[in-house]
Amino acid sequence: MPRVIDFTQGNETDWNEVRLPAPVLGTREISEEEIGAIADAMKDLVGGFEAQFSTYGRSVPRDQAAELYDAAHSWLSANMTGPWYWTEHWSNHGHNIDVAVYVERVPDQAAFAAAFEHLFRYTPASEHALQKLAIERGVLPPLTSKESFLKWTREHQGFEFLPYEDLGDKGIRIAFSHPEIEAKFVERYGAKFTIEESDGRRTYAGSTAGTTWRDSPDTWLSNQSAIGNMRSSGDGTWELEVRYANVAEALVRDWGHIFQPGGDEGTYRAAEYPGVPYRVLPSDFRAYLEGAADSYDAPYLPDELHAFRQQTQAVSGLRPA
């Protein structure tokens, strides 16, 4: 995301209310538009851009914050040879705003760490993060719902939040895949929503304006999912709640090698958390990340994402100062 917060303003709890006159997006910086395009193209959450740099836990003098963050953002814009992603987010129960930065290539990471070690804590990317990145960069094929349990749960939760930008900041649009959850929703909120048809399915469009987080439709729906909480037991096993018989049947069919029926109806247990399979990163992609190559093959990159790759791809011959 671009630089958006005016860190010169007052109390830390007010910073999120005071914005710069216009967002500042750096050279080769990943935009929110690209994040949304990846999510739409992959039909999945975007999780590959895990920040390696964070100010969390660092003491940043309030009267110097604007100067320090502007300097870091400008330095990234001038020196990065590949994509990077800047985020400003709340921490400490809303009393602080911390900054986190994702930097794609290892030489860029080393240069930024050296230039701003007084401001950011650096944690190199895990192999798990690189696996997710490789999918979102089109290097590896997307995981299926039989490989990713998280993806399976989203496909079977019974509803889906759809794009709502045309409805305004407080807009909300929902489609259902489980009739019982849909019926409960209509009974509770139906009068406040407009029924639409999209891609051959019924959707509901409305607004969360005038509601609190406790009674908003999205909060209510999060508690109605066909799949309940997954909890770690004291003996190291995991326990999952499934609320509908047809979803339980799908769980046994797709993930019965991991989950076994528990003692109570609708409860299933796993000896370990259902992880994703490890896949070897192609050598050209790893070489690109490590700075030994400026490009890589992306056979699984959807066509609509090629333009974004051109905007943020590594620049041959450019090295961080």
Coordinates of N, CA and C in Angstrom, one line a residue, residues 14-113:
D14 N -4.8 9.1 17.2 CA -5.5 9.9 16.2 C -4.9 9.7 14.8
W15 N -3.8 9.1 14.7 CA -3.0 9.1 13.5 C -3.8 8.5 12.3
N16 N -4.6 7.4 12.6 CA -5.3 6.8 11.5 C -6.4 7.7 11.0
E17 N -6.8 8.8 11.7 CA -7.8 9.7 11.2 C -7.2 10.8 10.4
V18 N -5.9 11.0 10.4 CA -5.2 12.1 9.7 C -4.4 11.5 8.6
R19 N -4.8 11.8 7.3 CA -4.1 11.2 6.2 C -3.3 12.3 5.4
L20 N -2.4 11.8 4.7 CA -1.6 12.8 3.8 C -2.6 13.3 2.8
P21 N -2.3 14.5 2.2 CA -3.2 15.1 1.2 C -3.4 14.1 0.0
A22 N -2.4 13.3 -0.3 CA -2.6 12.2 -1.4 C -1.7 11.1 -1.0
P23 N -2.1 9.8 -1.3 CA -1.3 8.7 -1.1 C 0.0 8.8 -1.9
V24 N 1.1 8.2 -1.3 CA 2.4 8.2 -2.0 C 2.8 6.8 -2.3
L25 N 2.8 6.4 -3.6 CA 3.1 5.1 -4.0 C 4.5 5.1 -4.6
G26 N 5.4 4.3 -4.1 CA 6.8 4.4 -4.6 C 7.0 3.6 -5.9
T27 N 8.2 3.7 -6.5 CA 8.6 3.0 -7.7 C 8.7 1.5 -7.3
R28 N 8.1 0.7 -8.1 CA 8.0 -0.8 -8.0 C 7.3 -1.2 -6.7
E29 N 6.6 -0.3 -6.0 CA 5.9 -0.7 -4.8 C 4.6 -1.4 -5.3
I30 N 4.3 -2.5 -4.6 CA 3.0 -3.3 -4.8 C 1.8 -2.4 -4.4
S31 N 0.9 -2.3 -5.2 CA -0.3 -1.5 -4.9 C -1.5 -2.3 -4.4
E32 N -2.4 -1.6 -3.8 CA -3.6 -2.3 -3.3 C -4.4 -2.9 -4.5
E33 N -4.3 -2.2 -5.6 CA -5.0 -2.7 -6.9 C -4.4 -4.1 -7.3
E34 N -3.1 -4.2 -7.1 CA -2.4 -5.5 -7.5 C -2.9 -6.6 -6.5
I35 N -2.9 -6.2 -5.2 CA -3.3 -7.2 -4.2 C -4.7 -7.7 -4.5
G36 N -5.6 -6.8 -4.8 CA -7.0 -7.2 -5.2 C -7.1 -8.0 -6.4
A37 N -6.2 -7.7 -7.4 CA -6.2 -8.4 -8.7 C -5.7 -9.8 -8.5
I38 N -4.7 -10.0 -7.6 CA -4.2 -11.3 -7.3 C -5.3 -12.2 -6.6
A39 N -5.9 -11.6 -5.7 CA -7.0 -12.3 -4.9 C -8.1 -12.7 -5.9
D40 N -8.5 -11.8 -6.8 CA -9.6 -12.1 -7.7 C -9.1 -13.2 -8.7
A41 N -7.9 -13.1 -9.2 CA -7.4 -14.0 -10.2 C -7.2 -15.4 -9.7
M42 N -6.6 -15.5 -8.4 CA -6.4 -16.7 -7.8 C -7.6 -17.3 -7.0
K43 N -8.6 -16.4 -6.9 CA -9.8 -16.8 -6.1 C -9.3 -17.3 -4.7
D44 N -8.5 -16.6 -4.1 CA -7.9 -17.0 -2.8 C -7.4 -15.7 -2.1
L45 N -7.2 -15.9 -0.8 CA -6.6 -14.8 0.0 C -5.1 -14.6 -0.4
V46 N -4.6 -13.4 -0.4 CA -3.2 -13.1 -0.7 C -2.4 -13.2 0.6
G47 N -1.4 -14.1 0.6 CA -0.6 -14.3 1.8 C 0.8 -14.4 1.6
G48 N 1.3 -14.2 0.3 CA 2.7 -14.4 0.0 C 3.6 -13.3 0.4
F49 N 3.0 -12.1 0.5 CA 3.8 -10.9 0.8 C 4.0 -10.7 2.3
E50 N 4.6 -11.6 2.9 CA 4.8 -11.5 4.4 C 6.0 -10.6 4.7
A51 N 5.7 -9.6 5.5 CA 6.7 -8.6 5.8 C 7.9 -9.2 6.5
Q52 N 9.1 -8.9 6.1 CA 10.4 -9.3 6.8 C 10.8 -8.2 7.7
F53 N 10.3 -6.9 7.6 CA 10.7 -5.8 8.4 C 9.5 -5.2 9.1
S54 N 9.7 -4.9 10.4 CA 8.7 -4.4 11.2 C 9.2 -3.4 12.3
T55 N 8.4 -2.4 12.6 CA 8.8 -1.5 13.7 C 8.2 -2.0 15.0
Y56 N 7.4 -3.1 15.0 CA 6.7 -3.6 16.2 C 7.8 -3.8 17.3
G57 N 7.5 -3.2 18.4 CA 8.4 -3.4 19.6 C 9.6 -2.4 19.6
R58 N 9.7 -1.6 18.5 CA 10.8 -0.6 18.5 C 10.2 0.7 19.0
S59 N 11.0 1.5 19.6 CA 10.6 2.8 20.1 C 10.9 3.8 19.1
V60 N 9.9 4.4 18.5 CA 10.0 5.4 17.5 C 9.5 6.8 18.1
P61 N 10.4 7.7 18.3 CA 10.0 9.0 18.9 C 8.9 9.6 18.0
R62 N 7.9 10.1 18.7 CA 6.7 10.6 18.0 C 7.1 11.8 17.2
D63 N 8.0 12.6 17.7 CA 8.3 13.9 16.9 C 9.2 13.6 15.7
Q64 N 9.7 12.4 15.6 CA 10.6 12.0 14.5 C 10.0 11.0 13.6
A65 N 8.8 10.5 13.9 CA 8.2 9.4 13.1 C 8.0 9.8 11.6
A66 N 7.4 11.0 11.4 CA 7.2 11.4 10.0 C 8.5 11.4 9.2
E67 N 9.5 12.0 9.8 CA 10.8 12.1 9.0 C 11.4 10.8 8.8
L68 N 11.4 9.9 9.8 CA 12.0 8.6 9.7 C 11.2 7.7 8.7
Y69 N 9.9 7.7 8.7 CA 9.1 6.9 7.8 C 9.2 7.4 6.4
D70 N 9.1 8.7 6.2 CA 9.2 9.3 4.9 C 10.6 8.9 4.3
A71 N 11.7 9.0 5.1 CA 13.0 8.7 4.6 C 13.1 7.2 4.2
A72 N 12.5 6.3 5.0 CA 12.6 4.9 4.6 C 11.8 4.6 3.4
H73 N 10.6 5.2 3.2 CA 9.8 5.0 2.1 C 10.4 5.5 0.8
S74 N 11.0 6.7 0.9 CA 11.7 7.3 -0.2 C 13.0 6.5 -0.6
W75 N 13.7 5.9 0.4 CA 14.8 5.1 0.1 C 14.4 3.8 -0.7
L76 N 13.4 3.2 -0.2 CA 12.9 2.0 -0.9 C 12.5 2.3 -2.4
S77 N 11.8 3.4 -2.6 CA 11.4 3.8 -3.9 C 12.6 4.1 -4.8
A78 N 13.7 4.6 -4.3 CA 14.9 4.9 -5.1 C 15.8 3.7 -5.3
N79 N 15.8 2.7 -4.4 CA 16.8 1.7 -4.4 C 16.4 0.3 -4.7
M80 N 15.1 0.0 -4.6 CA 14.7 -1.4 -4.7 C 14.8 -1.9 -6.2
T81 N 15.4 -3.1 -6.4 CA 15.5 -3.6 -7.7 C 14.3 -4.5 -8.1
G82 N 13.5 -4.8 -7.1 CA 12.3 -5.6 -7.3 C 11.1 -5.1 -6.5
P83 N 10.0 -5.8 -6.5 CA 8.8 -5.4 -5.8 C 9.0 -5.3 -4.3
W84 N 8.2 -4.4 -3.7 CA 8.2 -4.2 -2.2 C 6.8 -3.8 -1.8
Y85 N 6.4 -3.9 -0.5 CA 5.1 -3.7 -0.1 C 5.1 -3.1 1.3
W86 N 4.6 -1.9 1.4 CA 4.6 -1.1 2.7 C 3.2 -1.1 3.3
T87 N 3.1 -1.4 4.6 CA 1.9 -1.3 5.3 C 2.0 -0.6 6.6
E88 N 1.0 0.2 6.9 CA 0.9 1.0 8.2 C -0.3 0.4 8.9
H89 N -0.1 -0.1 10.1 CA -1.2 -0.9 10.8 C -1.2 -0.6 12.3
W90 N -2.4 -0.8 12.9 CA -2.5 -0.7 14.3 C -1.9 -1.8 15.1
S91 N -1.4 -1.5 16.3 CA -0.9 -2.5 17.2 C -1.2 -2.0 18.6
N92 N -0.9 -2.8 19.6 CA -1.1 -2.4 21.0 C -2.5 -1.9 21.3
H93 N -3.4 -2.7 20.8 CA -4.9 -2.5 21.0 C -5.3 -1.1 20.5
G94 N -4.7 -0.7 19.4 CA -5.1 0.6 18.8 C -4.4 1.8 19.3
H95 N -3.4 1.6 20.1 CA -2.7 2.8 20.7 C -1.4 3.2 19.9
N96 N -1.0 2.3 19.0 CA 0.2 2.6 18.2 C -0.1 2.3 16.7
I97 N 0.6 2.9 15.8 CA 0.6 2.5 14.4 C 2.0 2.0 14.1
D98 N 2.2 0.8 13.7 CA 3.5 0.2 13.3 C 3.6 0.1 11.8
V99 N 4.8 0.0 11.3 CA 5.0 -0.1 9.9 C 5.7 -1.4 9.6
A100 N 5.2 -2.1 8.6 CA 5.8 -3.4 8.2 C 6.1 -3.3 6.7
V101 N 7.2 -3.9 6.3 CA 7.7 -3.8 4.9 C 8.0 -5.2 4.4
Y102 N 7.5 -5.6 3.2 CA 7.8 -6.8 2.5 C 8.8 -6.4 1.4
V103 N 9.9 -7.0 1.3 CA 10.9 -6.8 0.2 C 11.2 -8.1 -0.5
E104 N 11.0 -8.2 -1.8 CA 11.0 -9.5 -2.5 C 12.3 -10.1 -2.6
R105 N 13.4 -9.3 -2.9 CA 14.7 -9.9 -3.3 C 15.7 -9.8 -2.1
V106 N 16.5 -10.8 -1.9 CA 17.4 -10.9 -0.8 C 18.4 -9.8 -0.8
P107 N 19.0 -9.4 -1.9 CA 20.0 -8.3 -1.9 C 19.3 -7.0 -1.5
D108 N 18.1 -6.8 -1.9 CA 17.3 -5.6 -1.5 C 17.1 -5.6 0.0
Q109 N 16.7 -6.8 0.5 CA 16.5 -7.0 2.0 C 17.8 -6.6 2.7
A110 N 18.9 -7.1 2.3 CA 20.2 -6.8 3.0 C 20.5 -5.3 3.0
A111 N 20.3 -4.7 1.8 CA 20.6 -3.2 1.7 C 19.6 -2.4 2.6
F112 N 18.4 -2.8 2.7 CA 17.4 -2.0 3.5 C 17.7 -2.3 5.0
A113 N 18.0 -3.5 5.3 CA 18.3 -3.8 6.7 C 19.5 -3.0 7.2

